[in-house]
A tleap script that builds the chain and sets N, CA, C and O, in Angstrom:
source leaprc.protein.ff14SB
mol = sequence {
  NMET PRO GLU PRO ASP LEU ASP TRP VAL ALA
  GLU THR LEU THR GLY HIE VAL ARG GLN LEU
  TYR GLU PHE TYR GLY GLU TYR LEU GLY ILE
  ARG ILE ALA ARG LYS HIE ILE ALA TRP TYR
  SER ARG GLY ARG PRO ASP GLY ALA VAL PHE
  ARG ASN LYS ILE ASN TYR THR GLU SER ALA
  GLU GLN GLN ILE GLN ALA ILE ARG ASP TYR
  PHE ASP CYS LEU GLN ASN LYS GLY ASP LEU
  ALA CALA
}
set mol.1.N position { 318.293 219.131 68.845 }
set mol.1.CA position { 317.901 218.895 67.420 }
set mol.1.C position { 316.422 218.441 67.426 }
set mol.1.O position { 316.031 217.543 68.171 }
set mol.2.N position { 315.621 219.096 66.568 }
set mol.2.CA position { 314.127 218.650 66.521 }
set mol.2.C position { 313.778 217.392 65.959 }
set mol.2.O position { 314.485 216.897 65.081 }
set mol.3.N position { 312.736 216.817 66.391 }
set mol.3.CA position { 312.306 215.656 65.929 }
set mol.3.C position { 312.013 215.664 64.279 }
set mol.3.O position { 311.426 216.638 63.808 }
set mol.4.N position { 312.385 214.685 63.505 }
set mol.4.CA position { 312.292 214.875 62.147 }
set mol.4.C position { 310.716 214.828 61.718 }
set mol.4.O position { 310.026 214.085 62.416 }
set mol.5.N position { 310.136 215.443 60.785 }
set mol.5.CA position { 308.927 215.724 60.209 }
set mol.5.C position { 308.505 214.284 59.932 }
set mol.5.O position { 309.374 213.526 59.499 }
set mol.6.N position { 307.201 213.793 60.145 }
set mol.6.CA position { 306.698 212.394 59.910 }
set mol.6.C position { 306.828 212.152 58.490 }
set mol.6.O position { 307.265 211.090 58.048 }
set mol.7.N position { 306.407 213.247 57.674 }
set mol.7.CA position { 306.564 212.975 56.104 }
set mol.7.C position { 307.848 212.641 55.729 }
set mol.7.O position { 308.001 211.726 54.920 }
set mol.8.N position { 308.830 213.251 56.198 }
set mol.8.CA position { 310.179 213.038 55.915 }
set mol.8.C position { 310.703 211.585 56.170 }
set mol.8.O position { 311.419 210.915 55.425 }
set mol.9.N position { 310.106 211.196 57.582 }
set mol.9.CA position { 310.495 209.883 57.991 }
set mol.9.C position { 309.867 208.796 57.153 }
set mol.9.O position { 310.529 207.830 56.771 }
set mol.10.N position { 308.545 208.958 56.856 }
set mol.10.CA position { 307.929 208.083 56.038 }
set mol.10.C position { 308.469 207.956 54.423 }
set mol.10.O position { 308.365 206.925 53.759 }
set mol.11.N position { 309.001 209.089 53.995 }
set mol.11.CA position { 309.548 209.036 52.639 }
set mol.11.C position { 311.084 208.411 52.698 }
set mol.11.O position { 311.544 207.744 51.771 }
set mol.12.N position { 311.739 208.686 53.790 }
set mol.12.CA position { 313.031 208.027 53.863 }
set mol.12.C position { 312.976 206.550 54.079 }
set mol.12.O position { 313.727 205.782 53.478 }
set mol.13.N position { 312.112 206.176 54.914 }
set mol.13.CA position { 311.882 204.798 55.168 }
set mol.13.C position { 311.350 204.036 53.831 }
set mol.13.O position { 311.804 202.932 53.527 }
set mol.14.N position { 310.562 204.560 53.211 }
set mol.14.CA position { 310.002 204.008 51.917 }
set mol.14.C position { 311.087 203.799 50.828 }
set mol.14.O position { 311.151 202.823 50.080 }
set mol.15.N position { 312.020 204.974 50.851 }
set mol.15.CA position { 313.114 204.976 49.878 }
set mol.15.C position { 314.045 203.722 50.368 }
set mol.15.O position { 314.418 202.864 49.567 }
set mol.16.N position { 314.360 203.696 51.656 }
set mol.16.CA position { 315.210 202.622 52.340 }
set mol.16.C position { 314.753 201.349 51.842 }
set mol.16.O position { 315.471 200.648 51.130 }
set mol.17.N position { 313.448 200.985 52.227 }
set mol.17.CA position { 313.145 199.572 52.004 }
set mol.17.C position { 312.933 199.301 50.364 }
set mol.17.O position { 312.954 198.133 49.976 }
set mol.18.N position { 312.754 200.258 49.518 }
set mol.18.CA position { 312.734 200.167 48.147 }
set mol.18.C position { 314.210 199.668 47.676 }
set mol.18.O position { 314.394 198.844 46.781 }
set mol.19.N position { 315.143 200.256 48.370 }
set mol.19.CA position { 316.478 200.082 47.921 }
set mol.19.C position { 316.864 198.454 48.497 }
set mol.19.O position { 317.633 197.697 47.904 }
set mol.20.N position { 316.235 198.170 49.615 }
set mol.20.CA position { 316.638 196.783 50.090 }
set mol.20.C position { 315.754 195.673 49.058 }
set mol.20.O position { 316.243 194.568 48.822 }
set mol.21.N position { 314.686 195.998 48.592 }
set mol.21.CA position { 313.968 195.332 47.615 }
set mol.21.C position { 314.814 195.011 46.336 }
set mol.21.O position { 314.889 193.912 45.788 }
set mol.22.N position { 315.415 196.129 45.975 }
set mol.22.CA position { 316.033 196.133 44.585 }
set mol.22.C position { 317.402 195.357 44.873 }
set mol.22.O position { 317.801 194.516 44.067 }
set mol.23.N position { 318.070 195.639 45.972 }
set mol.23.CA position { 319.385 194.875 46.063 }
set mol.23.C position { 319.130 193.460 46.490 }
set mol.23.O position { 319.889 192.596 46.051 }
set mol.24.N position { 318.225 193.145 47.236 }
set mol.24.CA position { 318.085 191.717 47.740 }
set mol.24.C position { 316.897 190.824 46.974 }
set mol.24.O position { 316.728 189.612 47.107 }
set mol.25.N position { 316.252 191.579 46.282 }
set mol.25.CA position { 315.116 190.922 45.753 }
set mol.25.C position { 313.956 191.028 46.589 }
set mol.25.O position { 314.109 191.291 47.782 }
set mol.26.N position { 312.767 190.848 46.084 }
set mol.26.CA position { 311.493 191.040 46.917 }
set mol.26.C position { 311.439 189.932 48.154 }
set mol.26.O position { 311.129 190.321 49.280 }
set mol.27.N position { 311.691 188.811 47.952 }
set mol.27.CA position { 311.456 187.767 48.880 }
set mol.27.C position { 312.396 188.105 50.059 }
set mol.27.O position { 311.871 188.204 51.168 }
set mol.28.N position { 313.718 188.290 49.944 }
set mol.28.CA position { 314.696 188.600 51.001 }
set mol.28.C position { 314.575 189.965 51.570 }
set mol.28.O position { 314.769 190.272 52.747 }
set mol.29.N position { 314.216 190.780 50.556 }
set mol.29.CA position { 314.167 192.210 50.800 }
set mol.29.C position { 313.124 192.606 51.873 }
set mol.29.O position { 313.384 193.323 52.839 }
set mol.30.N position { 311.879 192.045 51.592 }
set mol.30.CA position { 310.809 192.194 52.724 }
set mol.30.C position { 311.200 191.632 54.136 }
set mol.30.O position { 310.782 192.122 55.185 }
set mol.31.N position { 311.919 190.715 54.068 }
set mol.31.CA position { 312.300 189.958 55.348 }
set mol.31.C position { 313.261 190.916 56.021 }
set mol.31.O position { 312.969 191.389 57.120 }
set mol.32.N position { 314.487 191.247 55.359 }
set mol.32.CA position { 315.456 192.144 55.868 }
set mol.32.C position { 314.936 193.523 56.164 }
set mol.32.O position { 315.408 194.141 57.118 }
set mol.33.N position { 313.968 194.065 55.387 }
set mol.33.CA position { 313.451 195.346 55.786 }
set mol.33.C position { 312.649 195.439 57.135 }
set mol.33.O position { 312.533 196.475 57.789 }
set mol.34.N position { 312.112 194.222 57.461 }
set mol.34.CA position { 311.398 194.324 58.760 }
set mol.34.C position { 312.217 194.823 59.831 }
set mol.34.O position { 311.666 195.520 60.684 }
set mol.35.N position { 313.431 194.579 59.921 }
set mol.35.CA position { 314.282 194.936 61.133 }
set mol.35.C position { 314.429 196.559 60.901 }
set mol.35.O position { 314.271 197.323 61.853 }
set mol.36.N position { 314.712 197.001 59.699 }
set mol.36.CA position { 314.853 198.450 59.449 }
set mol.36.C position { 313.567 199.210 59.663 }
set mol.36.O position { 313.585 200.336 60.161 }
set mol.37.N position { 312.389 198.580 59.276 }
set mol.37.CA position { 311.127 199.335 59.594 }
set mol.37.C position { 310.877 199.350 61.171 }
set mol.37.O position { 310.318 200.299 61.721 }
set mol.38.N position { 311.318 198.264 61.827 }
set mol.38.CA position { 311.172 198.383 63.402 }
set mol.38.C position { 312.020 199.612 63.959 }
set mol.38.O position { 311.596 200.300 64.888 }
set mol.39.N position { 313.213 199.840 63.352 }
set mol.39.CA position { 313.997 200.856 63.830 }
set mol.39.C position { 313.333 202.231 63.596 }
set mol.39.O position { 313.484 203.126 64.428 }
set mol.40.N position { 312.650 202.402 62.552 }
set mol.40.CA position { 311.890 203.677 62.244 }
set mol.40.C position { 310.787 203.938 63.125 }
set mol.40.O position { 310.494 205.080 63.479 }
set mol.41.N position { 310.064 202.737 63.548 }
set mol.41.CA position { 308.807 202.826 64.241 }
set mol.41.C position { 309.142 202.830 65.747 }
set mol.41.O position { 308.234 203.188 66.498 }
set mol.42.N position { 310.297 202.486 66.272 }
set mol.42.CA position { 310.478 202.363 67.650 }
set mol.42.C position { 310.167 203.570 68.319 }
set mol.42.O position { 310.496 204.656 67.840 }
set mol.43.N position { 309.446 203.445 69.590 }
set mol.43.CA position { 309.251 204.608 70.299 }
set mol.43.C position { 307.943 205.517 69.754 }
set mol.43.O position { 307.482 206.462 70.395 }
set mol.44.N position { 307.521 205.141 68.686 }
set mol.44.CA position { 306.373 205.916 68.002 }
set mol.44.C position { 305.078 205.375 68.692 }
set mol.44.O position { 305.071 204.269 69.233 }
set mol.45.N position { 304.009 206.172 68.656 }
set mol.45.CA position { 302.750 205.610 69.088 }
set mol.45.C position { 302.326 204.365 68.265 }
set mol.45.O position { 302.678 204.375 67.086 }
set mol.46.N position { 301.649 203.333 68.694 }
set mol.46.CA position { 301.131 202.073 68.277 }
set mol.46.C position { 302.456 201.483 67.270 }
set mol.46.O position { 302.241 200.871 66.223 }
set mol.47.N position { 303.517 201.715 67.670 }
set mol.47.CA position { 304.652 201.160 67.018 }
set mol.47.C position { 304.628 199.665 67.143 }
set mol.47.O position { 304.905 199.035 66.122 }
set mol.48.N position { 304.356 199.037 68.172 }
set mol.48.CA position { 304.381 197.541 68.371 }
set mol.48.C position { 303.182 196.885 67.476 }
set mol.48.O position { 303.308 195.783 66.941 }
set mol.49.N position { 302.147 197.590 67.387 }
set mol.49.CA position { 300.965 197.208 66.456 }
set mol.49.C position { 301.518 197.206 65.118 }
set mol.49.O position { 301.371 196.193 64.434 }
set mol.50.N position { 302.116 198.174 64.670 }
set mol.50.CA position { 302.537 198.323 63.335 }
set mol.50.C position { 303.618 197.261 63.107 }
set mol.50.O position { 303.574 196.609 62.064 }
set mol.51.N position { 304.505 197.058 63.932 }
set mol.51.CA position { 305.666 196.065 63.772 }
set mol.51.C position { 305.150 194.748 63.630 }
set mol.51.O position { 305.676 193.982 62.823 }
set mol.52.N position { 304.084 194.364 64.391 }
set mol.52.CA position { 303.445 193.127 64.293 }
set mol.52.C position { 302.840 192.952 62.776 }
set mol.52.O position { 303.088 192.010 62.023 }
set mol.53.N position { 302.082 193.953 62.532 }
set mol.53.CA position { 301.440 193.940 61.047 }
set mol.53.C position { 302.611 193.593 60.144 }
set mol.53.O position { 302.567 192.560 59.476 }
set mol.54.N position { 303.692 194.438 60.093 }
set mol.54.CA position { 304.816 194.485 59.233 }
set mol.54.C position { 305.385 192.933 59.097 }
set mol.54.O position { 305.684 192.381 58.037 }
set mol.55.N position { 305.456 192.408 60.322 }
set mol.55.CA position { 305.986 190.861 60.283 }
set mol.55.C position { 305.162 189.851 59.705 }
set mol.55.O position { 305.595 188.699 59.671 }
set mol.56.N position { 303.918 190.149 59.199 }
set mol.56.CA position { 303.145 189.314 58.483 }
set mol.56.C position { 302.951 189.813 57.129 }
set mol.56.O position { 302.109 189.265 56.418 }
set mol.57.N position { 303.619 190.767 56.707 }
set mol.57.CA position { 303.386 191.039 55.197 }
set mol.57.C position { 304.250 190.240 54.219 }
set mol.57.O position { 305.387 189.896 54.542 }
set mol.58.N position { 303.755 189.961 53.103 }
set mol.58.CA position { 304.606 188.902 52.316 }
set mol.58.C position { 304.726 189.523 50.926 }
set mol.58.O position { 304.895 188.764 49.972 }
set mol.59.N position { 304.654 190.829 50.736 }
set mol.59.CA position { 305.071 191.397 49.364 }
set mol.59.C position { 305.523 192.867 49.736 }
set mol.59.O position { 305.180 193.484 50.744 }
set mol.60.N position { 306.318 193.286 48.776 }
set mol.60.CA position { 306.853 194.652 48.854 }
set mol.60.C position { 305.652 195.688 48.833 }
set mol.60.O position { 305.709 196.674 49.568 }
set mol.61.N position { 304.603 195.482 48.029 }
set mol.61.CA position { 303.548 196.206 47.880 }
set mol.61.C position { 302.721 196.468 49.206 }
set mol.61.O position { 302.260 197.564 49.527 }
set mol.62.N position { 302.606 195.286 49.927 }
set mol.62.CA position { 301.928 195.326 51.193 }
set mol.62.C position { 302.840 196.004 52.329 }
set mol.62.O position { 302.297 196.530 53.301 }
set mol.63.N position { 304.110 195.983 52.201 }
set mol.63.CA position { 305.007 196.695 53.128 }
set mol.63.C position { 304.887 198.033 52.965 }
set mol.63.O position { 304.743 198.724 53.973 }
set mol.64.N position { 304.922 198.616 51.722 }
set mol.64.CA position { 304.947 199.983 51.347 }
set mol.64.C position { 303.600 200.598 51.764 }
set mol.64.O position { 303.513 201.745 52.202 }
set mol.65.N position { 302.632 199.826 51.614 }
set mol.65.CA position { 301.149 200.184 51.870 }
set mol.65.C position { 301.090 200.412 53.392 }
set mol.65.O position { 300.672 201.478 53.843 }
set mol.66.N position { 301.524 199.370 54.209 }
set mol.66.CA position { 301.522 199.397 55.689 }
set mol.66.C position { 302.257 200.631 56.122 }
set mol.66.O position { 301.865 201.327 57.060 }
set mol.67.N position { 303.307 200.880 55.433 }
set mol.67.CA position { 304.137 201.959 55.969 }
set mol.67.C position { 303.492 203.304 55.845 }
set mol.67.O position { 303.574 204.186 56.700 }
set mol.68.N position { 302.816 203.394 54.662 }
set mol.68.CA position { 302.139 204.616 54.208 }
set mol.68.C position { 300.882 204.867 55.172 }
set mol.68.O position { 300.556 205.993 55.550 }
set mol.69.N position { 300.185 203.632 55.541 }
set mol.69.CA position { 298.972 203.671 56.374 }
set mol.69.C position { 299.409 204.087 57.764 }
set mol.69.O position { 298.718 204.899 58.378 }
set mol.70.N position { 300.467 203.604 58.278 }
set mol.70.CA position { 300.982 203.808 59.592 }
set mol.70.C position { 301.359 205.331 59.824 }
set mol.70.O position { 300.941 205.961 60.795 }
set mol.71.N position { 302.119 205.826 58.926 }
set mol.71.CA position { 302.566 207.355 59.007 }
set mol.71.C position { 301.332 208.186 58.740 }
set mol.71.O position { 301.152 209.211 59.397 }
set mol.72.N position { 300.412 207.777 57.746 }
set mol.72.CA position { 299.186 208.699 57.673 }
set mol.72.C position { 298.392 208.692 58.964 }
set mol.72.O position { 297.865 209.714 59.403 }
set mol.73.N position { 298.321 207.473 59.580 }
set mol.73.CA position { 297.645 207.461 60.950 }
set mol.73.C position { 298.316 208.378 61.982 }
set mol.73.O position { 297.651 209.108 62.718 }
set mol.74.N position { 299.543 208.320 62.009 }
set mol.74.CA position { 300.255 209.136 62.943 }
set mol.74.C position { 300.044 210.657 62.760 }
set mol.74.O position { 299.949 211.500 63.653 }
set mol.75.N position { 299.988 210.852 61.311 }
set mol.75.CA position { 299.855 212.334 60.930 }
set mol.75.C position { 298.392 212.725 61.461 }
set mol.75.O position { 298.213 213.843 61.942 }
set mol.76.N position { 297.486 211.917 61.382 }
set mol.76.CA position { 296.152 212.175 61.655 }
set mol.76.C position { 295.738 211.723 63.122 }
set mol.76.O position { 294.569 211.665 63.504 }
set mol.77.N position { 296.776 211.432 63.844 }
set mol.77.CA position { 296.496 211.106 65.240 }
set mol.77.C position { 295.428 209.972 65.502 }
set mol.77.O position { 294.801 209.956 66.561 }
set mol.78.N position { 295.225 208.988 64.483 }
set mol.78.CA position { 294.397 207.985 64.531 }
set mol.78.C position { 294.892 206.799 65.379 }
set mol.78.O position { 296.028 206.780 65.853 }
set mol.79.N position { 293.937 205.743 65.563 }
set mol.79.CA position { 294.363 204.609 66.428 }
set mol.79.C position { 294.580 203.541 65.139 }
set mol.79.O position { 293.719 203.370 64.277 }
set mol.80.N position { 295.776 202.910 65.160 }
set mol.80.CA position { 296.286 201.980 64.252 }
set mol.80.C position { 295.516 200.644 64.480 }
set mol.80.O position { 295.415 199.874 63.524 }
set mol.81.N position { 294.991 200.331 65.634 }
set mol.81.CA position { 294.559 199.186 66.056 }
set mol.81.C position { 293.065 198.944 65.629 }
set mol.81.O position { 292.431 197.889 65.652 }
set mol.82.N position { 292.691 200.134 65.255 }
set mol.82.CA position { 291.038 200.183 64.931 }
set mol.82.C position { 290.733 199.656 63.582 }
set mol.82.O position { 289.569 199.619 63.182 }
savepdb mol mol.pdb
quit
């Protein structure tokens, strides 16, 4: 089975975390989402850097933007640490 397209993964993850925010509220949702975000990024380039950044996000908006930035960076083969 081929690796899923990065756009699909990013959209699926974004939808997943939005559902967590909706169900748990923003405060708990962003904290619970961290573990799910880690699953989606495990084994990907700069995944550890991304997960560290996610662990310091304090709003749903910041998390969504970090997810977009990370997957955009992967698409463009950029360096997340830069």
